[in-house]
C-alpha angles and dihedrals in degrees: 000000000000127000126206102202152338136215125209119189123192109201119196092037117165116229110262095347103080120073126184126184144157106245126210096354132121096207111122102267119179125207116281112261120213122211114170109309094343127094114195125197118188127198117199134183140074112280140142117279089246091057090054091047089054092046093050091048090053096057110129129202129198133176116209098188108180091220109037091179088063093054112130132190113281142169125226129183127211116202119193130194131167132192138197097209093272109039132041119214125236113271118265112205128197122187119207122195116204119201125196 
């Protein structure tokens, strides 16, 4: 089964500090787009479901807080969807708690 795309949304993103990328994959990843406190990464292109699974598993996250000593506990949510060109999957949501 082929998929046509995936969307990954990081909610709770901090302006300029949070970075999300697909590492080591050749699936057509666009640049993350920031809107408010959400960072959205979109993958596009026809590929086998297993290729998308590998790409989604390779997503990396970094926080480049300019003052690490001021880092406070926070919660961020990753929301994943995939589509096959006609149907969009249910959302899968993962909550991540960061501690100082």
